Coordinates of C-alpha atoms in Angstrom, one line a residue:
Chain A
M1 CA 148.4 82.9 125.8
S2 CA 149.4 86.4 124.6
R3 CA 147.2 89.4 124.7
R4 CA 147.0 89.2 120.9
D5 CA 146.0 85.5 121.0
T6 CA 143.3 86.3 123.5
A7 CA 141.9 89.0 121.4
L8 CA 141.9 86.6 118.4
F9 CA 140.2 84.0 120.5
A10 CA 137.4 86.5 121.2
L11 CA 137.2 87.5 117.6
F12 CA 136.9 83.9 116.5
A13 CA 134.2 83.3 119.1
L14 CA 132.2 86.3 117.8
F15 CA 132.7 85.1 114.2
A16 CA 131.6 81.5 115.0
G17 CA 128.6 82.9 116.9
A18 CA 127.6 85.0 113.9
L19 CA 127.9 82.0 111.6
V20 CA 125.8 79.8 113.8
Y21 CA 123.2 82.6 114.2
L22 CA 123.0 83.5 110.5
G23 CA 123.4 80.0 109.1
A24 CA 121.8 77.5 111.3
R25 CA 119.6 79.2 113.7
P26 CA 116.7 80.8 111.7
D27 CA 115.7 78.0 109.5
S28 CA 117.0 74.7 110.5
A29 CA 118.2 74.6 114.1
Y30 CA 114.8 74.5 115.6
A31 CA 112.9 72.7 112.9
M32 CA 115.3 69.8 112.9
G33 CA 115.1 69.4 116.7
G34 CA 117.4 66.9 118.5
S35 CA 121.1 67.6 118.1
A36 CA 120.6 70.6 115.8
A37 CA 118.5 72.2 118.5
A38 CA 121.6 72.3 120.7
F39 CA 123.0 75.0 118.4
A40 CA 120.1 77.1 119.4
N41 CA 121.9 78.4 122.6
L42 CA 125.4 78.5 121.1
P43 CA 125.1 82.1 120.0
S44 CA 124.4 83.2 123.5
F45 CA 127.4 81.3 124.8
L46 CA 129.8 82.6 122.1
H47 CA 128.5 86.1 122.4
T48 CA 129.2 86.1 126.1
V49 CA 132.7 84.6 125.6
A50 CA 133.6 87.1 122.9
F51 CA 132.5 90.3 124.5
A52 CA 133.5 89.4 128.1
I53 CA 137.1 88.9 126.8
A54 CA 137.0 91.9 124.4
I55 CA 135.8 94.3 127.1
A56 CA 138.2 92.9 129.7
L57 CA 141.1 93.5 127.3
C58 CA 140.3 97.2 127.4
F59 CA 141.7 97.2 131.0
E60 CA 145.2 96.8 132.2
M61 CA 144.7 95.8 135.8
R62 CA 143.8 92.2 136.4
T63 CA 141.0 93.0 138.9
A64 CA 139.5 95.5 136.5
R65 CA 139.5 92.8 133.7
W66 CA 137.8 90.3 135.9
L67 CA 135.2 92.8 137.0
A68 CA 134.6 93.9 133.4
A69 CA 134.1 90.3 132.3
L70 CA 131.8 89.7 135.2
A71 CA 129.9 92.8 134.4
W72 CA 129.4 91.8 130.8
G73 CA 128.3 88.3 131.8
S74 CA 125.7 90.0 134.1
V75 CA 124.5 92.1 131.2
E76 CA 124.0 89.0 129.1
V77 CA 122.1 87.2 131.8
I78 CA 119.9 90.3 132.6
A79 CA 119.2 90.7 128.9
E80 CA 117.9 87.1 128.8
L81 CA 115.9 87.6 132.0
L82 CA 114.3 90.7 130.6
Q83 CA 112.8 88.4 127.9
L84 CA 110.4 87.2 130.6
L85 CA 108.5 90.4 129.8
P86 CA 105.8 90.2 127.1
S87 CA 106.8 91.2 123.6
P88 CA 105.3 94.3 122.1
P89 CA 103.0 93.9 119.0
V90 CA 105.4 95.7 116.8
Q91 CA 107.1 94.8 113.5
F92 CA 110.4 96.1 112.3
A93 CA 111.8 95.5 108.8
G94 CA 109.6 92.6 108.3
F95 CA 110.4 90.9 111.5
R96 CA 108.1 90.8 114.5
L97 CA 109.7 92.2 117.6
Q98 CA 109.2 89.2 119.7
W99 CA 111.4 87.5 122.3
T100 CA 111.1 84.3 124.3
F101 CA 112.9 83.6 127.5
D102 CA 115.0 80.5 127.4
R103 CA 116.6 79.2 130.6
L104 CA 119.2 77.4 128.5
D105 CA 120.3 80.8 127.2
V106 CA 121.0 81.8 130.8
V107 CA 123.0 78.6 131.3
A108 CA 124.8 79.4 128.0
C109 CA 125.7 82.9 129.2
V110 CA 127.0 81.7 132.5
C111 CA 129.1 79.0 130.8
G112 CA 130.4 81.6 128.4
L113 CA 131.4 83.9 131.3
L114 CA 133.3 81.0 132.9
V115 CA 135.1 80.2 129.7
A116 CA 136.0 83.9 129.3
L117 CA 137.4 84.0 132.9
L118 CA 139.4 80.9 132.2
V119 CA 140.9 82.4 129.1
L120 CA 141.7 85.6 131.0
N121 CA 143.2 83.6 133.8
K122 CA 145.4 81.9 131.2
L123 CA 146.4 85.3 129.9
E124 CA 147.4 86.5 133.4
R125 CA 149.5 83.5 134.1
E126 CA 151.5 83.9 130.9
Chain B
M1 CA 141.9 102.2 131.7
K2 CA 144.2 101.2 128.8
N3 CA 141.9 102.3 126.0
R4 CA 138.7 104.2 126.8
F5 CA 137.7 104.4 123.1
A6 CA 138.1 100.6 122.6
F7 CA 136.0 100.0 125.8
V8 CA 133.2 102.2 124.6
F9 CA 133.3 100.8 121.1
V10 CA 133.4 97.2 122.1
S11 CA 130.6 97.7 124.7
L12 CA 128.4 99.4 122.2
V13 CA 128.9 96.7 119.7
G14 CA 128.2 94.1 122.3
V15 CA 125.0 95.8 123.4
V16 CA 123.8 96.3 119.8
T17 CA 124.4 92.8 118.7
L18 CA 122.9 91.5 121.9
L19 CA 119.7 93.5 121.3
A20 CA 119.6 92.6 117.6
S21 CA 119.8 88.9 118.3
S22 CA 117.3 89.0 121.2
I23 CA 114.5 91.2 120.0
T24 CA 113.7 89.1 117.0
E25 CA 114.5 85.9 118.8
E26 CA 111.5 83.7 119.0
D27 CA 113.2 80.4 119.9
G28 CA 111.6 78.3 117.3
T29 CA 109.1 80.8 116.0
I30 CA 111.3 83.2 114.1
D31 CA 109.1 85.0 111.7
P32 CA 111.0 86.3 108.6
P33 CA 109.0 87.8 105.8
V34 CA 107.2 85.1 103.9
A35 CA 107.2 85.6 100.1
V36 CA 103.7 85.5 98.8
T37 CA 101.8 85.9 95.5
V38 CA 98.7 88.1 95.9
N39 CA 96.0 87.0 93.5
Y40 CA 93.4 89.7 93.0
T41 CA 90.0 89.8 91.3
V42 CA 87.7 92.6 90.6
T43 CA 84.2 91.5 89.6
A44 CA 81.0 93.3 88.8
S45 CA 78.0 91.4 87.8
T46 CA 75.3 94.0 88.2
G47 CA 77.3 96.7 86.6
V48 CA 79.1 100.0 87.1
S49 CA 77.9 102.8 85.0
R50 CA 79.3 106.2 84.1
E51 CA 76.9 108.8 83.0
I52 CA 77.7 111.8 80.8
D53 CA 75.4 114.2 79.1
I54 CA 75.0 112.3 75.9
R55 CA 75.5 108.7 77.0
T56 CA 75.7 106.2 79.8
D57 CA 78.4 103.5 79.6
T58 CA 77.9 100.4 81.8
L59 CA 80.5 97.8 82.7
Q60 CA 78.8 94.4 83.2
T61 CA 79.9 90.8 83.8
L62 CA 83.3 92.1 84.6
T63 CA 86.1 90.0 85.8
L64 CA 89.5 91.5 86.1
S65 CA 92.2 89.3 87.5
G66 CA 95.9 89.3 88.1
S67 CA 98.6 88.8 90.6
Y68 CA 101.7 90.4 92.1
S69 CA 104.6 89.3 94.3
G70 CA 105.1 90.6 97.8
F71 CA 105.6 89.6 101.4
S72 CA 103.0 88.5 103.9
G73 CA 102.3 91.4 106.2
D74 CA 102.5 94.0 103.4
G75 CA 99.3 95.9 102.8
L76 CA 97.0 94.1 100.3
T77 CA 96.4 96.7 97.7
L78 CA 96.4 97.4 94.0
D79 CA 97.9 100.8 94.6
R80 CA 101.1 99.8 93.0
A81 CA 103.5 101.2 90.4
S82 CA 101.5 99.2 87.8
V83 CA 98.6 96.7 87.9
T84 CA 98.4 93.9 85.4
F85 CA 95.2 92.4 84.2
A86 CA 95.7 88.9 82.9
P87 CA 94.2 87.3 79.8
S88 CA 91.5 85.8 81.8
S89 CA 90.0 89.3 82.3
E90 CA 86.9 90.2 80.4
F91 CA 83.9 92.4 80.6
D92 CA 80.9 93.8 78.6
L93 CA 80.6 97.5 78.0
S94 CA 77.2 98.7 77.0
F95 CA 76.4 102.2 75.6
T96 CA 73.0 103.9 76.0
S97 CA 72.5 107.0 74.0
K98 CA 70.8 110.0 75.7
S99 CA 71.1 112.3 72.7
A100 CA 70.2 112.4 69.1
D101 CA 73.8 113.5 68.5
E102 CA 75.1 110.2 70.0
T103 CA 75.1 107.3 67.6
L104 CA 77.0 104.9 69.7
S105 CA 74.6 102.3 71.2
G106 CA 74.9 98.7 71.9
T107 CA 77.3 96.4 73.8
T108 CA 80.9 95.5 73.1
V109 CA 82.4 92.3 74.6
I110 CA 86.0 92.9 75.8
D111 CA 88.5 90.0 76.2
V112 CA 92.0 90.7 77.4
T113 CA 94.2 88.6 75.1
D114 CA 97.6 89.7 76.4
T115 CA 98.3 91.0 79.9
I116 CA 97.6 94.7 80.2
D117 CA 100.2 96.5 82.2
F118 CA 97.9 99.1 83.6
S119 CA 98.6 102.2 85.7
L120 CA 97.0 105.4 86.6
D121 CA 98.2 108.9 85.5
T122 CA 100.6 107.2 83.1
N123 CA 99.6 105.4 80.0
P124 CA 99.5 101.6 80.0
L125 CA 102.8 100.0 79.0
S126 CA 101.7 96.9 77.1
G127 CA 98.9 94.5 76.5
Q128 CA 96.2 93.6 74.1
Y129 CA 92.5 93.2 74.1
V130 CA 89.8 92.4 71.7
S131 CA 86.5 94.3 71.4
D132 CA 83.6 92.5 69.7
F133 CA 81.1 95.1 68.8
D134 CA 78.1 94.5 66.6
G135 CA 79.8 91.6 64.9
T136 CA 83.0 93.4 64.2
T137 CA 86.2 92.4 66.0
T138 CA 88.6 95.1 66.9
V139 CA 92.0 94.3 68.2
V140 CA 93.7 97.0 70.4
T141 CA 97.4 96.5 70.9
I142 CA 99.0 98.7 73.6
A143 CA 102.6 99.9 73.3
T144 CA 104.5 102.4 75.3
D145 CA 104.2 105.1 72.6
G146 CA 100.6 104.6 71.7
V147 CA 98.0 102.1 70.5
G148 CA 97.5 100.1 67.4
I149 CA 93.9 99.4 66.4
A150 CA 93.0 96.8 63.8
V151 CA 89.3 96.6 62.8
G152 CA 88.3 93.3 61.3
S153 CA 90.8 92.0 58.8
A154 CA 92.2 95.5 58.1
A155 CA 95.8 96.4 59.0
A156 CA 96.3 98.1 62.3
V157 CA 96.3 101.8 62.5
D158 CA 98.6 103.4 65.0
Y159 CA 97.4 106.2 67.3
T160 CA 99.3 108.3 69.8
W161 CA 97.9 108.3 73.3
A162 CA 96.4 111.7 72.8
E163 CA 94.6 110.6 69.6
F164 CA 93.4 107.4 71.3
D165 CA 92.0 109.2 74.3
A166 CA 90.0 111.5 72.0
L167 CA 88.5 108.6 69.9
G168 CA 85.9 107.5 72.4
N169 CA 83.7 110.6 72.3
D170 CA 84.4 111.6 68.7
T171 CA 81.1 111.0 67.0
S172 CA 82.8 111.2 63.6
V173 CA 84.8 108.0 64.4
A174 CA 83.4 104.5 63.5
D175 CA 81.4 103.1 66.4
D176 CA 83.5 99.9 66.7
I177 CA 86.7 102.0 67.2
R178 CA 84.9 104.2 69.7
A179 CA 83.7 101.2 71.6
A180 CA 87.2 99.7 71.7
A181 CA 88.7 103.0 72.9
L182 CA 86.0 103.6 75.5
A183 CA 86.8 100.2 77.0
L184 CA 90.2 101.3 78.2
D185 CA 88.9 104.6 79.3
M186 CA 86.2 102.9 81.4
L187 CA 88.8 100.6 82.9
D188 CA 90.8 103.6 83.9
A189 CA 87.7 105.1 85.6
L190 CA 87.0 101.8 87.4
V191 CA 90.5 101.4 88.7
R192 CA 90.5 105.0 89.9
A193 CA 87.3 104.3 91.8
L194 CA 88.8 101.1 93.2
Y195 CA 91.7 103.1 94.7
F196 CA 89.2 105.4 96.4
A197 CA 87.4 102.3 97.7
E198 CA 90.8 101.2 99.1
L199 CA 91.1 104.6 100.7
V200 CA 87.8 104.0 102.6
I201 CA 89.1 100.7 103.8
T202 CA 92.4 102.3 104.9
D203 CA 90.4 105.0 106.7
V204 CA 88.2 102.4 108.4
E205 CA 91.3 100.6 109.8
A206 CA 92.9 103.9 110.8
N207 CA 89.8 105.0 112.7
R208 CA 88.7 101.7 114.1
T209 CA 88.9 102.8 117.7
V210 CA 86.9 106.0 117.0
L211 CA 84.3 104.2 115.0
E212 CA 83.9 101.4 117.5
G213 CA 83.4 104.1 120.2
S214 CA 80.6 105.7 118.1
N215 CA 77.1 104.6 117.4
L216 CA 76.4 102.9 114.1
N217 CA 75.6 105.4 111.3
T218 CA 77.4 108.2 113.3
P219 CA 79.7 110.0 110.8
V220 CA 83.3 110.5 111.9
A221 CA 85.0 113.4 110.2
I222 CA 88.0 112.4 108.0
D223 CA 90.6 114.9 106.9
C224 CA 90.8 116.0 103.2
D225 CA 94.0 117.4 101.8
N226 CA 92.5 120.7 100.5
D227 CA 94.8 123.7 100.8
A228 CA 93.7 127.3 101.1
T229 CA 93.3 127.6 97.4
Q230 CA 91.2 124.5 96.9
G231 CA 88.0 125.5 98.7
T232 CA 86.4 123.6 101.5
G233 CA 86.6 119.8 101.5
Q234 CA 84.6 117.5 103.6
A235 CA 84.7 113.8 104.2
S236 CA 83.2 111.5 106.8
L237 CA 83.2 107.9 107.6
S238 CA 80.4 105.8 109.2
W239 CA 80.2 102.3 110.4
T240 CA 76.8 101.4 109.0
S241 CA 76.3 97.8 110.0
D242 CA 77.8 95.4 112.5
A243 CA 77.4 91.8 111.3
S244 CA 76.6 89.2 113.9
G245 CA 79.3 86.7 114.8
D246 CA 82.4 86.4 116.9
D247 CA 83.4 90.0 116.2
Q248 CA 80.1 91.6 116.8
G249 CA 80.7 94.9 118.7
V250 CA 84.0 95.5 117.0
I251 CA 84.8 96.2 113.4
G252 CA 85.3 93.0 111.6
R253 CA 84.1 90.5 109.0
D254 CA 81.0 91.3 106.9
D255 CA 80.5 94.8 108.5
S256 CA 79.6 97.8 106.3
F257 CA 80.8 101.4 106.1
R258 CA 80.1 104.5 104.2
G259 CA 82.6 107.1 103.1
R260 CA 81.0 110.4 102.1
Y261 CA 83.0 113.1 100.3
R262 CA 82.4 116.6 99.1
N263 CA 85.1 118.5 97.2
C264 CA 87.6 116.4 99.1
Y265 CA 91.1 116.6 97.7
V266 CA 93.1 113.4 98.0
S267 CA 96.7 114.4 97.5
E268 CA 98.0 110.9 97.0
R269 CA 95.7 110.5 94.0
L270 CA 95.9 114.2 92.9
R271 CA 92.2 114.3 92.6
F272 CA 89.1 115.8 94.1
I273 CA 86.2 113.4 94.9
E274 CA 82.6 113.9 95.6
G275 CA 80.0 111.3 96.3
D276 CA 79.5 108.2 98.4
I277 CA 81.5 105.0 98.6
D278 CA 79.9 102.1 100.5
I279 CA 81.8 99.1 101.7
S280 CA 80.0 95.9 102.7
D281 CA 80.8 92.2 103.0
Y282 CA 84.1 93.4 104.5
I283 CA 86.9 90.9 105.0
P284 CA 89.7 92.7 106.9
D285 CA 93.3 91.7 106.1
R286 CA 94.4 91.3 109.6
G287 CA 96.1 88.6 111.6
D288 CA 99.0 86.3 111.1
G289 CA 99.5 83.9 108.3
L290 CA 98.2 84.2 104.8
R291 CA 95.6 86.9 104.6
R292 CA 92.7 87.9 102.4
L293 CA 91.0 91.3 101.8
G294 CA 87.5 91.4 100.5
A295 CA 84.8 93.9 100.0
T296 CA 81.7 94.8 98.0
V297 CA 81.9 98.4 96.9
D298 CA 78.9 100.5 96.0
L299 CA 79.5 103.8 94.3
S300 CA 76.8 106.6 94.4
D301 CA 77.3 109.6 92.1
L302 CA 81.0 109.4 92.6
F303 CA 82.6 112.2 90.7
V304 CA 86.4 112.4 90.4
A305 CA 88.0 115.6 89.1
E306 CA 91.4 117.1 88.7
G307 CA 90.1 120.6 89.6
E308 CA 88.1 121.9 92.5
I309 CA 84.4 120.8 92.6
D310 CA 82.0 123.6 93.5
F311 CA 81.0 122.8 97.1
N312 CA 77.5 124.2 97.0
T313 CA 76.5 123.1 93.5
P314 CA 75.4 119.6 92.6
V315 CA 77.7 117.9 90.2
A316 CA 76.6 118.8 86.7
V317 CA 74.9 116.2 84.6
D318 CA 77.6 116.2 82.0
S319 CA 80.2 115.4 84.7
P320 CA 81.2 111.7 84.4
R321 CA 79.7 110.2 87.6
L322 CA 80.1 106.6 88.6
D323 CA 77.3 104.5 90.0
G324 CA 77.1 100.8 90.6
R325 CA 78.7 97.9 92.5
F326 CA 81.8 95.8 92.2
Q327 CA 83.6 93.3 94.4
L328 CA 87.3 93.2 95.4
S329 CA 89.2 90.2 96.5
Y330 CA 92.9 90.0 97.2
V331 CA 94.3 86.7 98.5
E332 CA 97.8 85.9 99.6
N333 CA 99.3 82.6 98.5
E334 CA 102.6 81.4 99.8
V335 CA 105.3 81.0 97.2
S336 CA 106.4 77.4 97.2
V337 CA 110.2 77.0 97.3
A338 CA 111.6 74.2 95.2
A339 CA 113.5 71.6 97.2
D340 CA 117.3 71.3 96.6

């Protein structure tokens, strides 16, 4: 897998995540339950994949890439863990600023990081 | 590092998108703005009167209704670019002469027959109403450039807005035309008072903590917008009664308040006000879901003027002052979305 292909993979993951988030998540993913609810954690997974790879590609050295990917994966997990804190009673642009911790999002972030590391590993080998 | 700029850019995008997707994330309870229709009614059964030196005009059995589109969570208010009064709107307007020079006396019955697109400080844009005074029907048709008035079966006569505004107090004009013209003028005065009543409600909500920390009937000073050339302005707000119930002890449903004003300039309305506005039967528009705002408004010698009001002198008898009671009700209704 070339560097260009790896970057495109990250871009595709980001695009797919955005599509899921904008298209399925707000209205139907939760309301439908069951299989549709599985899409609920997909944006977290794809976001981690996309940005772990994209940030890693900013570095040349293999170790730096892996550390960058790990660092980003940690940011994603920490951001989810921070959602254990209570939401403020604030509205912004018609949306209530409110978050809810979801342990499956943590799992999705970790899975995303693993996929990113696999892709980076494939890039290193080739 | 191969590309520091790319690293910073990608990291920033990552953080921003991460935050954007997280802080509005409710995992099943995402709360986008809900489109609503706000239905409003203004009613006055006991009457709102306006007294001038030669006459007292009294609105009675008033029902003004209409609706506007918005989003749940927006403020419930008629302070909008324009307010419409639907054809279900109607009221009686009675005239009591106080002078031998004033010939206008009696009651006209007003029915809105085509939605009036009403606004303050600009002329209404459209609409039609019928005035039934002393057995004569007068049809008033509003257009952007003026008003057409048709008395009985006669053809409509067009008036510019300036001419129309002068008709009501011109004793040389036929009484049925004067009565019809005064109806719109009185409506303007009522809506203006309504906006000041909304101001009291806004001030109550903005000063809840202070009011709740004060004893009942203890005035809390409210800022007026008077500048150095506009004399002293004073305003106060009091929490006058605390209804029993779940929210006793805090400002809530069915509580009462008094706004008291003296030469108080309200910049958003470009007017000075003097007098008292009492709010009772309060229904605050708080909380989630579809909301409702309600209040009974009592006006006591409320005088609204474009120029400064002499702070130390009682408002002159020929100044148009409003007294009386009306009720406000604004109710949000969710807009139903047709299924695909």
